[in-house]
Structures are given as C-alpha cells and as structure tokens.
Short mmCIF file of C-alpha atoms in Angstrom, two decimals:
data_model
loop_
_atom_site.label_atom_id
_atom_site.label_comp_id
_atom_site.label_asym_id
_atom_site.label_seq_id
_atom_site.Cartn_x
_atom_site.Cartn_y
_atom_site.Cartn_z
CA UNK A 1 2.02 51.57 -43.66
CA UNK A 2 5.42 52.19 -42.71
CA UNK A 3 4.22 53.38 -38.88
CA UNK A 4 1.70 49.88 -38.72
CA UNK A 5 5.15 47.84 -39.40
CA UNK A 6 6.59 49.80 -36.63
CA UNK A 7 3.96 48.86 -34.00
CA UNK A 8 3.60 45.64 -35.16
CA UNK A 9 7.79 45.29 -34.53
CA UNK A 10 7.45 47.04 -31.11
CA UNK A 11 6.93 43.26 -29.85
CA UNK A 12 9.92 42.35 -30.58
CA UNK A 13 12.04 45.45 -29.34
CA UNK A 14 13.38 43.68 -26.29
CA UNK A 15 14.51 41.36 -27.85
CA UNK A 16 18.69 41.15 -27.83
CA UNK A 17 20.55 40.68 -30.61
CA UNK A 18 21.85 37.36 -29.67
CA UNK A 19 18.01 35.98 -29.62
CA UNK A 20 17.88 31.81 -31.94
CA UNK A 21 17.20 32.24 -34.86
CA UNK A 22 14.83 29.92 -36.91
CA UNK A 23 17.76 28.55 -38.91
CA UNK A 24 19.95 28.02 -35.84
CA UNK A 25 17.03 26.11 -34.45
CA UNK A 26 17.03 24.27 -37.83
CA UNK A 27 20.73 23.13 -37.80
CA UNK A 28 20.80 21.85 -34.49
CA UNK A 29 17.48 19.60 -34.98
CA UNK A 30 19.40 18.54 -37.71
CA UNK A 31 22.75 17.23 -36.43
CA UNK A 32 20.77 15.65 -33.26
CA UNK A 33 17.43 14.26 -34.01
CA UNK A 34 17.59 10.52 -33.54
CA UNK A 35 14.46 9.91 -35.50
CA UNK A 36 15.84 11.61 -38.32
CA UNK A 37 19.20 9.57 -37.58
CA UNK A 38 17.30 6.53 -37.51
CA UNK A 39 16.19 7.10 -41.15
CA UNK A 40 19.11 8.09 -42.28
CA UNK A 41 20.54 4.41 -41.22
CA UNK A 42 17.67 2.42 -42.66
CA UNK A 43 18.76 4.15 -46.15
CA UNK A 44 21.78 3.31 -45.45
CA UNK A 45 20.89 -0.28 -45.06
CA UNK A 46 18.60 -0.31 -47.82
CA UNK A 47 21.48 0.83 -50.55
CA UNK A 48 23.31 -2.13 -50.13
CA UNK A 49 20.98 -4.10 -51.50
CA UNK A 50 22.00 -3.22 -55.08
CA UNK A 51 25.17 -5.23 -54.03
CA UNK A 52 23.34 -8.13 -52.78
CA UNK A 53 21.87 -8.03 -56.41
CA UNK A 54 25.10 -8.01 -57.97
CA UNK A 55 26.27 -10.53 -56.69
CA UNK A 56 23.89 -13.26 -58.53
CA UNK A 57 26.24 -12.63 -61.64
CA UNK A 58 29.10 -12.62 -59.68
CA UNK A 59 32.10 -15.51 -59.08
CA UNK A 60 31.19 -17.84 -55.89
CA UNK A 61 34.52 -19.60 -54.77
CA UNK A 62 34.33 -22.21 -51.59
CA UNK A 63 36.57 -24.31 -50.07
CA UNK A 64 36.08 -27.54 -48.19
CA UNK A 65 37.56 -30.77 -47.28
CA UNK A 66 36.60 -34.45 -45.86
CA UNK A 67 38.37 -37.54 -44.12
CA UNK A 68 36.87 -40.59 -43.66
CA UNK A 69 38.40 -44.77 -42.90
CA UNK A 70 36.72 -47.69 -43.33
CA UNK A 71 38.32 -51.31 -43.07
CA UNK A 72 38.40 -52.13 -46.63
CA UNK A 73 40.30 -48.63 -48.21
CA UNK A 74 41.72 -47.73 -44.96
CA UNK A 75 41.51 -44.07 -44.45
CA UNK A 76 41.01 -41.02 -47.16
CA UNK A 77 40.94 -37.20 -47.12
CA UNK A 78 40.48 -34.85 -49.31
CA UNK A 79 40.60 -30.61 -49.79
CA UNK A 80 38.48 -29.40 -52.54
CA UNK A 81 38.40 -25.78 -53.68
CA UNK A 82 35.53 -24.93 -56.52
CA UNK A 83 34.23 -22.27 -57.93
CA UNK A 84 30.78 -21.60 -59.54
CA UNK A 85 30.73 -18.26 -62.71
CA UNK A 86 27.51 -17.01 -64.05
CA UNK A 87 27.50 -17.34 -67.69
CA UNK A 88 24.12 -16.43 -68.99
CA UNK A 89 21.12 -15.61 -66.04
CA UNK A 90 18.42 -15.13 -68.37
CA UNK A 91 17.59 -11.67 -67.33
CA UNK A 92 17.91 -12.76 -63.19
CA UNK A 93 20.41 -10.24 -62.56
CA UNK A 94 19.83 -7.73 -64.36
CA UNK A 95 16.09 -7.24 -63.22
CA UNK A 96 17.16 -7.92 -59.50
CA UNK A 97 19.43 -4.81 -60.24
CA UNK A 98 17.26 -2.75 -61.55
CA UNK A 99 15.06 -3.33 -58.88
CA UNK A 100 17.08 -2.65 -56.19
CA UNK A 101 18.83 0.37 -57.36
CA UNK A 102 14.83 1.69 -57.85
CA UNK A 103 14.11 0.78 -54.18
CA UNK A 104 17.29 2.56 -53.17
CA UNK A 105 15.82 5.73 -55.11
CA UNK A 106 12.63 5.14 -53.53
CA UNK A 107 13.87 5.33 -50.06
CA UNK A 108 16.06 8.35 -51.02
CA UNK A 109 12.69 10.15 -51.89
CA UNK A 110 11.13 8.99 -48.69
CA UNK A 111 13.94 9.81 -46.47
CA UNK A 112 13.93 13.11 -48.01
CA UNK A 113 9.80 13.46 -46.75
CA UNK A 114 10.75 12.30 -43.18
CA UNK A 115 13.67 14.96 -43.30
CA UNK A 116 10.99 17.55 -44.12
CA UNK A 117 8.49 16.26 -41.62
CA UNK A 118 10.75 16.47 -39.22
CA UNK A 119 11.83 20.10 -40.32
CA UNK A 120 8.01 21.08 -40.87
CA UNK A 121 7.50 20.34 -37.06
CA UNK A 122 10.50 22.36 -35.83
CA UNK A 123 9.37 25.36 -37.49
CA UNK A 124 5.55 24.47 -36.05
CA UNK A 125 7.69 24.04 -32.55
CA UNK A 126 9.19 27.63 -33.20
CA UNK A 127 6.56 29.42 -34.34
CA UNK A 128 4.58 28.22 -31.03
CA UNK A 129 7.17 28.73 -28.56
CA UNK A 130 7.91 32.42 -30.60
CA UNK A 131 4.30 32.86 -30.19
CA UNK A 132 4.15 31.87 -26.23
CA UNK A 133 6.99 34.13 -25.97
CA UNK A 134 5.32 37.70 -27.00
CA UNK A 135 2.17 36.42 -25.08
CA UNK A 136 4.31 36.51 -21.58
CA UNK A 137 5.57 39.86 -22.57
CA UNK A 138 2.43 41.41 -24.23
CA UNK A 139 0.68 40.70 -20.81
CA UNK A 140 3.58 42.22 -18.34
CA UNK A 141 4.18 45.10 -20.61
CA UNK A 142 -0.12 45.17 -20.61
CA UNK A 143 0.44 45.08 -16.29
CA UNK A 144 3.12 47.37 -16.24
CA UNK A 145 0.43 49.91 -18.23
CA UNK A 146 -2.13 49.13 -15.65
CA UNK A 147 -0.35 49.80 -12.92
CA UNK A 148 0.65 53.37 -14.04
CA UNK A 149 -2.83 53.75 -14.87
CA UNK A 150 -3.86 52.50 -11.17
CA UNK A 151 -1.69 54.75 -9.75
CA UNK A 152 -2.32 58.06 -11.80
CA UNK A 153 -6.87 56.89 -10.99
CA UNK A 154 -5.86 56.91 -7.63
CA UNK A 155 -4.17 60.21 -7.62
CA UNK A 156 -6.80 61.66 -9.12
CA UNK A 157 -9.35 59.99 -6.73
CA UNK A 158 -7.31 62.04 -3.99
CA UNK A 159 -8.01 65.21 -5.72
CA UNK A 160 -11.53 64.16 -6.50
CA UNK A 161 -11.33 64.04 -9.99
CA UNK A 162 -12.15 60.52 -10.20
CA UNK A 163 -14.56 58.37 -8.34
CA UNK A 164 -13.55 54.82 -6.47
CA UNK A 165 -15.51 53.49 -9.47
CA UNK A 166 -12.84 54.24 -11.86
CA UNK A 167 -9.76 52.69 -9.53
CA UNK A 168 -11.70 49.29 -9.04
CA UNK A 169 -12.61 48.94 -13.41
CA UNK A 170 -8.69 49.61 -13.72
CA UNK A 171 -7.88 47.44 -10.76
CA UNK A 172 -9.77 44.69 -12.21
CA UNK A 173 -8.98 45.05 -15.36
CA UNK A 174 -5.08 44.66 -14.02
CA UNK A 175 -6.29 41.10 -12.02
CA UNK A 176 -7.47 40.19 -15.38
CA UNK A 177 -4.44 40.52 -17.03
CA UNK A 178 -2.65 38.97 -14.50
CA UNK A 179 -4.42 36.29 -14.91
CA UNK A 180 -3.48 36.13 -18.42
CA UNK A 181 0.25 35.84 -17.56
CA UNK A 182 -0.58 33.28 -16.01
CA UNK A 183 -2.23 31.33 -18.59
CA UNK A 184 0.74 32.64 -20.80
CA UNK A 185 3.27 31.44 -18.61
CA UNK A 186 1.56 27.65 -18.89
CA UNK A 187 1.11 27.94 -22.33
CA UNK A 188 4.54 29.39 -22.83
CA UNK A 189 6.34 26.00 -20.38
CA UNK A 190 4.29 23.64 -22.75
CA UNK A 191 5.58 25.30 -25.97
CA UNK A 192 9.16 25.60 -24.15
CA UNK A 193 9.33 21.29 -24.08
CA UNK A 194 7.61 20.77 -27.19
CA UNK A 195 10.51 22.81 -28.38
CA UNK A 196 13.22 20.66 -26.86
CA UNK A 197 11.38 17.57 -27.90
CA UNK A 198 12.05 19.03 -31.53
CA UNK A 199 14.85 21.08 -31.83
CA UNK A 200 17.02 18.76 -29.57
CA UNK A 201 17.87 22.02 -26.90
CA UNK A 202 16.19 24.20 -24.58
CA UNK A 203 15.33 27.71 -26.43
CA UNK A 204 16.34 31.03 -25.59
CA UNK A 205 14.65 34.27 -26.80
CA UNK A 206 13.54 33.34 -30.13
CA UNK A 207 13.66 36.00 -33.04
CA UNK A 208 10.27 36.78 -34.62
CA UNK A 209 12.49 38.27 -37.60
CA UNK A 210 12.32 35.66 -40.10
CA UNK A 211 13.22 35.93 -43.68
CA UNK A 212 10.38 34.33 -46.06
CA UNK A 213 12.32 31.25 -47.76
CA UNK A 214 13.90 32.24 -51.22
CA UNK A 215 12.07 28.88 -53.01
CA UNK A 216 8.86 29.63 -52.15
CA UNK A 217 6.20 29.47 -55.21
CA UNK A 218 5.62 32.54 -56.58
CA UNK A 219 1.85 31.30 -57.39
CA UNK A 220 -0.18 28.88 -56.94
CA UNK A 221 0.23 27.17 -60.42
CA UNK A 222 3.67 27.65 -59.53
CA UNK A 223 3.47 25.65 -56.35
CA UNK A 224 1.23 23.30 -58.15
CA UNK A 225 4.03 22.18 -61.11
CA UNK A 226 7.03 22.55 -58.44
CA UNK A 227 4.83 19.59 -55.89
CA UNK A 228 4.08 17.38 -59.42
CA UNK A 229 8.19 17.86 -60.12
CA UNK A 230 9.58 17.52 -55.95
CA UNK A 231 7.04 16.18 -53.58
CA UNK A 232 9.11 13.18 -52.34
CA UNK A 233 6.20 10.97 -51.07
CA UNK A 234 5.19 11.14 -55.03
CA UNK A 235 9.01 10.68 -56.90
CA UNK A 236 9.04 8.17 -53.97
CA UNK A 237 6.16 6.26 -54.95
CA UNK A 238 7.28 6.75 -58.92
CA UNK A 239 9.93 4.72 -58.08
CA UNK A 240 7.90 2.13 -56.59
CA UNK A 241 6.36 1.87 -59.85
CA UNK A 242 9.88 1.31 -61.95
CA UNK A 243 10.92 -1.35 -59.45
CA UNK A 244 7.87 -3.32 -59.07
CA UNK A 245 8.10 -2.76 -62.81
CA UNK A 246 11.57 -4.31 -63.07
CA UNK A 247 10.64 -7.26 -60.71
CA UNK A 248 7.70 -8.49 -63.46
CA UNK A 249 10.96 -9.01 -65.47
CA UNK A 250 12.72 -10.65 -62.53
CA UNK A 251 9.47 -13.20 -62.41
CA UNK A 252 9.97 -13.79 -65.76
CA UNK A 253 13.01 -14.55 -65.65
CA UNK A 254 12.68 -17.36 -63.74
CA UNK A 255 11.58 -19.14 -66.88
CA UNK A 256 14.54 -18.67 -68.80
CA UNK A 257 17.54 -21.49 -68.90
CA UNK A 258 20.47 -19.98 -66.49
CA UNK A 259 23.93 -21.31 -67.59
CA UNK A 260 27.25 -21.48 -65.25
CA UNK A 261 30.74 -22.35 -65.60
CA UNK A 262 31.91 -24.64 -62.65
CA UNK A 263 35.57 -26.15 -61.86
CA UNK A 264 37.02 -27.89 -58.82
CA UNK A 265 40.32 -28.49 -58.01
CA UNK A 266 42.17 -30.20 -54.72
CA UNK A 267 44.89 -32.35 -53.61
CA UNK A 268 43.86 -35.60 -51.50
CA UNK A 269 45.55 -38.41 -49.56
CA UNK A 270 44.05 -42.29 -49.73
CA UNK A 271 45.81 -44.10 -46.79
CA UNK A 272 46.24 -48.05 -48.21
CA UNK A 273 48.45 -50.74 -46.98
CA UNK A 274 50.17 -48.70 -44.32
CA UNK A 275 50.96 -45.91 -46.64
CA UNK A 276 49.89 -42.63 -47.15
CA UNK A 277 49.29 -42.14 -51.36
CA UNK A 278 48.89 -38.22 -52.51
CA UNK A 279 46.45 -37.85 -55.32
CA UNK A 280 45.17 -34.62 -57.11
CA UNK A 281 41.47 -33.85 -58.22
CA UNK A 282 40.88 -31.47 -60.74
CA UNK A 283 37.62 -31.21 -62.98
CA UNK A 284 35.60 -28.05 -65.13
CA UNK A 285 32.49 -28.06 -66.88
CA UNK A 286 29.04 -26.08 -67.65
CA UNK A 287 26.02 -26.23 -65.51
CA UNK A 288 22.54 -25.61 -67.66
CA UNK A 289 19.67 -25.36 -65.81
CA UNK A 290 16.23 -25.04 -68.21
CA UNK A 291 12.76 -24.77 -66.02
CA UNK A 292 10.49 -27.29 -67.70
CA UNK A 293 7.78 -27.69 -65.55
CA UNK A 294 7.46 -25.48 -62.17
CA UNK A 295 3.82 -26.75 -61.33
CA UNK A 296 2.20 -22.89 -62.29
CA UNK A 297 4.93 -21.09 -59.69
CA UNK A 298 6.50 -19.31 -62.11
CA UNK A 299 2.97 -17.90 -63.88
CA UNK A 300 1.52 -16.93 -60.60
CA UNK A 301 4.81 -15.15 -60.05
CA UNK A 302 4.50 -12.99 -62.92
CA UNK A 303 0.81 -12.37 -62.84
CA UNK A 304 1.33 -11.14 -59.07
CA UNK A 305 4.24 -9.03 -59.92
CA UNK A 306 1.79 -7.77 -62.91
CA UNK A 307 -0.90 -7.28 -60.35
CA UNK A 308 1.16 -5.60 -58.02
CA UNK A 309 2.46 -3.12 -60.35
CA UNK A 310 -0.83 -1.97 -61.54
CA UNK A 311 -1.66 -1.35 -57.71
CA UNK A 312 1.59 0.72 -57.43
CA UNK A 313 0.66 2.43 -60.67
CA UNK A 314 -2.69 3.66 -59.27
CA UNK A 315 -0.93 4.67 -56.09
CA UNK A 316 1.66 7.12 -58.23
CA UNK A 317 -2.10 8.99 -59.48
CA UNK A 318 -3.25 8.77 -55.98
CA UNK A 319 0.27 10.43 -54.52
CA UNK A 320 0.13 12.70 -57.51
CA UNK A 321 -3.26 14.33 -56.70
CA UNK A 322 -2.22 14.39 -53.09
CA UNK A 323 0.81 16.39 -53.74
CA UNK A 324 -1.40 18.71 -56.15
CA UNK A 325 -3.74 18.89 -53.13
CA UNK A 326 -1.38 19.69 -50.54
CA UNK A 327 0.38 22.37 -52.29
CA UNK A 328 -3.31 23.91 -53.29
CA UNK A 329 -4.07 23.65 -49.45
CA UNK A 330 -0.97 25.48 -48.44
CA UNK A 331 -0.71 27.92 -50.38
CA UNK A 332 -4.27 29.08 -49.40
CA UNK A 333 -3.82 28.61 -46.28
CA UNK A 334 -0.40 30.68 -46.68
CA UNK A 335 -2.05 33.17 -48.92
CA UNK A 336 -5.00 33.57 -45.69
CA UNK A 337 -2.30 34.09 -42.93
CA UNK A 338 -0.21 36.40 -44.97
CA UNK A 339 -3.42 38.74 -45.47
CA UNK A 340 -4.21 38.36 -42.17
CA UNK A 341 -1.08 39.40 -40.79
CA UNK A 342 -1.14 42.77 -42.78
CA UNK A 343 -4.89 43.57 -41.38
CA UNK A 344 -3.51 42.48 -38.08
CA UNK A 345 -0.54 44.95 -38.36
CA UNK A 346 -2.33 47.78 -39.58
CA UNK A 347 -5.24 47.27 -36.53
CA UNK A 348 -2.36 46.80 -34.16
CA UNK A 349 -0.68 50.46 -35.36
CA UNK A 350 -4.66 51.71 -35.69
CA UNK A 351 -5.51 50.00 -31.63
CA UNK A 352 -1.85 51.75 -30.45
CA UNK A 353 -2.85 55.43 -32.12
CA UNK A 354 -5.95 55.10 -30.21
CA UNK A 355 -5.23 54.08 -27.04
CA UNK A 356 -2.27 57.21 -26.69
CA UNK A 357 -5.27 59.63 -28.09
CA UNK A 358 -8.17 58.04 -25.42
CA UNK A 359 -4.77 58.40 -22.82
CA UNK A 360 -4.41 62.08 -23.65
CA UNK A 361 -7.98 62.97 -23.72
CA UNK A 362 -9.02 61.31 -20.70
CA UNK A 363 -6.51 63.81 -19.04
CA UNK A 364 -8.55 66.68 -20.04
CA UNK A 365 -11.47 64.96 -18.40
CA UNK A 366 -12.81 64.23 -22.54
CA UNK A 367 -12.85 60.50 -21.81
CA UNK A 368 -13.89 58.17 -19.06
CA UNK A 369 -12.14 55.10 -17.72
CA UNK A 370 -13.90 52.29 -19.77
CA UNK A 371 -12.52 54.41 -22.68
CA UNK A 372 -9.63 53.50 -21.61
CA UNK A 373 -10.23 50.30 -20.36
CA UNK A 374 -11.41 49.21 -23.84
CA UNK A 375 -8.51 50.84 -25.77
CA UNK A 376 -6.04 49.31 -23.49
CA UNK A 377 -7.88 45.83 -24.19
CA UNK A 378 -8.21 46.69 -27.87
CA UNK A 379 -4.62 47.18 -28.27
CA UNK A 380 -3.77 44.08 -25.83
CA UNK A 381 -5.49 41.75 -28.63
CA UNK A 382 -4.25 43.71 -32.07
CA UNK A 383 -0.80 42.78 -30.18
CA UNK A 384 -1.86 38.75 -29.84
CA UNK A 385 -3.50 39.33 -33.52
CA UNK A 386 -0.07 40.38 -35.12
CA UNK A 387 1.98 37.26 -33.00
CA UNK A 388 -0.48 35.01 -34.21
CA UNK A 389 -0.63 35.47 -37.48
CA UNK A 390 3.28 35.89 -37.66
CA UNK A 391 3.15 32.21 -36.56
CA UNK A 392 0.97 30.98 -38.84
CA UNK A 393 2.70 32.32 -41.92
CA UNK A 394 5.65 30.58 -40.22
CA UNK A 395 4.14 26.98 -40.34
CA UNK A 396 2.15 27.83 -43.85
CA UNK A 397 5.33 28.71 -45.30
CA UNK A 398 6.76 25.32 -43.94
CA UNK A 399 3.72 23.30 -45.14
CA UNK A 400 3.88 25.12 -48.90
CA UNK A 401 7.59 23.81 -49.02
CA UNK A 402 6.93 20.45 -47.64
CA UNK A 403 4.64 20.19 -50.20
CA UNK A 404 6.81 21.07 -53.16
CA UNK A 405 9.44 19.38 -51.68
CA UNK A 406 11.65 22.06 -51.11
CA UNK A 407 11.63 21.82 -47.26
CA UNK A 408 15.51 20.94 -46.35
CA UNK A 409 18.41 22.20 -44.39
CA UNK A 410 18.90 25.17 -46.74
CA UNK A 411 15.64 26.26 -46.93
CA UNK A 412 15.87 29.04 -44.52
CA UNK A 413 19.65 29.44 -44.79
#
C-alpha cells in the first residue's frame, strides 16, 4: 500500500513548496468576498432592531414652540418642552423584544449558512482548478513519454527491429495526447476564473496535500445528530419559530390597556396693550388608553400571527429532515469518493508497475507496441482516476460540513 500512495503522490512531485494551500485560499475568500460582506452588513442592520424595540418602553422628550397675533389679543408665543414615559405596555414591549432579539438570532444562523455556501464553493473552485492542474501536467509528462518512445521506435526502425507500423501507433498515440493538453489547457483557463470569481485572486500552483478537516463526523449517525444540533438553515428557521411565537403575544397585546406618564413644561410671552407679558406653562398627568372596540383588527391579528406560526412550525420539521437528508447524502457521497480514491491509488501504482515491466520487455522483443501503447494509456487514466477522486473527497468533505454546520473559517485551519 505504501508504494500505491507513492505513485499516486508522484502527481504532485513538481510541485514547489511555496504551492496555495486550501486554507490560504480560504482566508483570502474570506477577508474579500463582497457577497459574503454584503451579508455580513444586512446582519448588521438587522441587530439593531432589538433597539428599535426598546425603545417603545422608553422616555420620548420633544420640544416645540408657536407664535401667532390676531387683533383682539395682539400677539402670543409660546416654547413647550414635554415628555411622554411608558408606565405599563401591556406586554407591547416586551413581545416586540423578544421578537426581535429572535430575528437577530435567526439571521445569525443564516448568515452563518451563506458563510458556508460561500466556503463550500471555494473548496468546489479548488478542488477543480487542483484538478485542471494535474490534467495539464499528466498530459505533458504523458508527451514527454511519447516522445522518448518515438524516438527509441524510430531507432529501432533504422536497425530493422521495428516496422514503420510501430512509429506511426506511437506517433499517433502522441497527436492524441496532444490533443488532450489541449482540452486540458481549456478546461484548466475555465477552472483558473472560476477560481478568481471565488477566492477573490488569481491561483498559483495549488497543493493537492490537504489535511481531512479535524470536525468531520466520525459516522454517519454521527453526522446525522451533529446536522439536527448545527445545520444553520435549521437553528435558523428554529428561531423563526420563537419569534413568530413571541409576535402572537405582541398581537395580543394590542388588546391590553397601555398606560403613560406625560408632563409639559414652557415659558411663553402674550403681547397685550403694547407690552410684552412673560407667562409659564407647566402641567403632568397619566395617559390610559383601553381598546374597546377595534372593529375585529385586533382578532384577525392574533389568529394570523397563530396561523403564521404553525406554518413556521411545519417549516422547522421540513428544515429538520432536510438537514438529516443532507448530511445522509454527504456522507455517502463522501464515504463513495473516499473508496474510490483508494481503488484509484492502488490501480494507479498497479497501471505504473505495468507499464515499466511492458517497457522492459518490449526491449527484449517480448512485447509489441500496442502493449505499450495500452499500458502507457492505462497508466495516463489511473493518473486522471487518482486527481479525480482527490477532488471529489475535497468537495464531499465540504458538503458533509456544510451540512453539520461545521463549515467556517477554521475548518481547515
């Protein structure tokens, strides 16, 4: 086993130490995406909102004045300062607080899903542009074989130990492959700006060595209780549930009596008999408001906030079985790539054995050329088998944390 993880690494043995890194890619996606920034100022927005909710049991203090003359009191003016203080709200404030803070959650929990979308399609980005990358190289290295092979048919043609037969099946064999760059090289300039698109930079060499994230499930039970406890698009839709909850309160509310303490205070001038006479206003009191009859508003208020949260409530078991369902479906499909990439490793060292033993026994005039021509094709594919399925443990990996919610910043720290 030890030799298949050695071929199966011989892809990446050009590559130089300095090659980005998953989590470098990561970072800098991070600190520059604007969609990501965009989010992160509509939460921003959305938590003061709690304040705005505060404030209905808060102090309100205004100010105003008035002048006015007519011809039998001459002229008048007046400056008026009052202020309004929420005794009793029957329950206004509190719900509206409740509720808000719950939205505020609930957009914490969805902001934390659009960070991990945006994450998920970095490492899709990498894994694609990683995979473009060994393409180009499997195909040149694949050329660069050719063409010694070429060269050694046609020496051997000159000494008649090989026919013109054998220099044209490696000679188009070589065209083939060459055509396969290019395709690579296409391939490998659409992954390149689907890359920047994400990431935020152009790439470099990209490092196929990435370490599996320390929080992925161990099982798939595992990965099943950690998406019911962390998938954000379901704690985000929980809290949906406790603020829609908290607003059939605030609908109730509106049938309660709301009581406020109210003063005034202000100095004033009345203008009489070509004088100018000071006076000072002053006055407190309590403001009761009771509801008595709201013409059915107030009852259609609560029986649509009732209405609404039992809609929310059957969304939370909706989002519940579709975080159970996504975490199912990635760890499968994790659990697939994973054993694929060990068959693919161990037919990539099996495909690289054979082609140096049809190599060495074709010199001894024990094989023929479509020998090699089938090894060298054999090996070509184990080699686009193994960069594959590296990929796709990449983005299954991604998906099985997305889904448990543990797809952040830190994930592949």
């Amino acid at each position: 086993m030890n030799r298949a993880w050695i071929a199966a690494l011989a892809l990446c043995a050009a590559t130089p130490a300095s090659a980005e890194t998953l989590r470098e890619a990561i970072a800098a996606a991070y600190a520059t995406n604007p969609q990501l920034a965009a989010a992160q100022a509509r939460q921003a927005a959305l938590a003061e909102t709690p304040e705005q909710a505060r404030s209905l049991a808060r102090p309100v203090v205004s100010a105003g004045g008035n002048a006015g003359y007519d011809r039998l009191n001459g002229g008048s003016g007046a400056a008026v300062a009052s202020v309004a203080l929420p005794i009793w709200t029957g329950g206004r404030a509190a719900a509206a607080i409740r509720a808000a803070n719950r939205d505020v959650a609930a957009g914490a929990a969805g902001l934390r899903d659009a960070e991990a979308a945006i994450l998920e399609s970095v490492v899709t980005a990498y894994a694609a542009l990683l995979y473009n990358q060994q393409a180009v190289e499997v195909a040149r290295v694949g050329i660069e074989r050719l063409d010694r092979q070429v060269a050694e048919a046609r020496s051997r043609y000159g000494l008649g130990q090989a026919t013109r037969t054998d220099v044209a099946q490696l000679e188009a064999q070589r065209a083939s492959v060459v055509a396969n760059l290019a395709d690579a090289e296409g391939a490998l300039a659409q992954a390149a700006a689907a890359y920047r698109a994400a990431v935020g930079q152009d790439a470099g060499t990209l490092s196929a060595e990435v370490v599996p994230p320390a929080t992925l499930p161990a099982t798939r039970d595992a990965a099943r209780d950690a998406a019911q406890a962390g998938n954000p698009l379901l704690l985000r839709q929980r809290q949906v549930v406790a603020a829609s909850a908290a607003r059939i309160d605030q609908a109730r509310a509106e049938r309660a009596p709301a009581i406020d303490a109210t003063g005034s205070v202000g100095p004033g001038g009345l203008y009489r008999d070509d004088r100018l006479r000071g006076v000072t206003a002053a006055s407190a009191g309590l403001s009761l408001r009771i509801p008595l009859l709201t013409g059915g508003l107030v009852p259609a208020r609560v029986r649509q906030a009732e209405a609404l949260n039992r809609a929310e409530r059957f969304d939370a078991d909706a989002a519940e079985r579709e975080a159970i369902r996504a975490s199912d479906a990635a760890w499968a499909t994790l659990i697939a790539a994973q054993g694929r990439l060990r068959a693919n490793v161990e037919g990539l060292a099996a495909a690289d054995v054979a082609l140096n033993g049809v190599r060495a026994e074709y010199g001894f005039g024990l094989r023929s050329t479509i020998d090699i021509l089938v090894a060298d094709q054999s090996l070509r594919a184990a080699q686009l088998a193994v960069a594959a399925a590296r990929a796709d443990v990449l983005v299954a990996q991604a998906a099985l944390l997305r889904a448990t919610g543990r797809l952040d910043a830190a994930a592949y720290g």
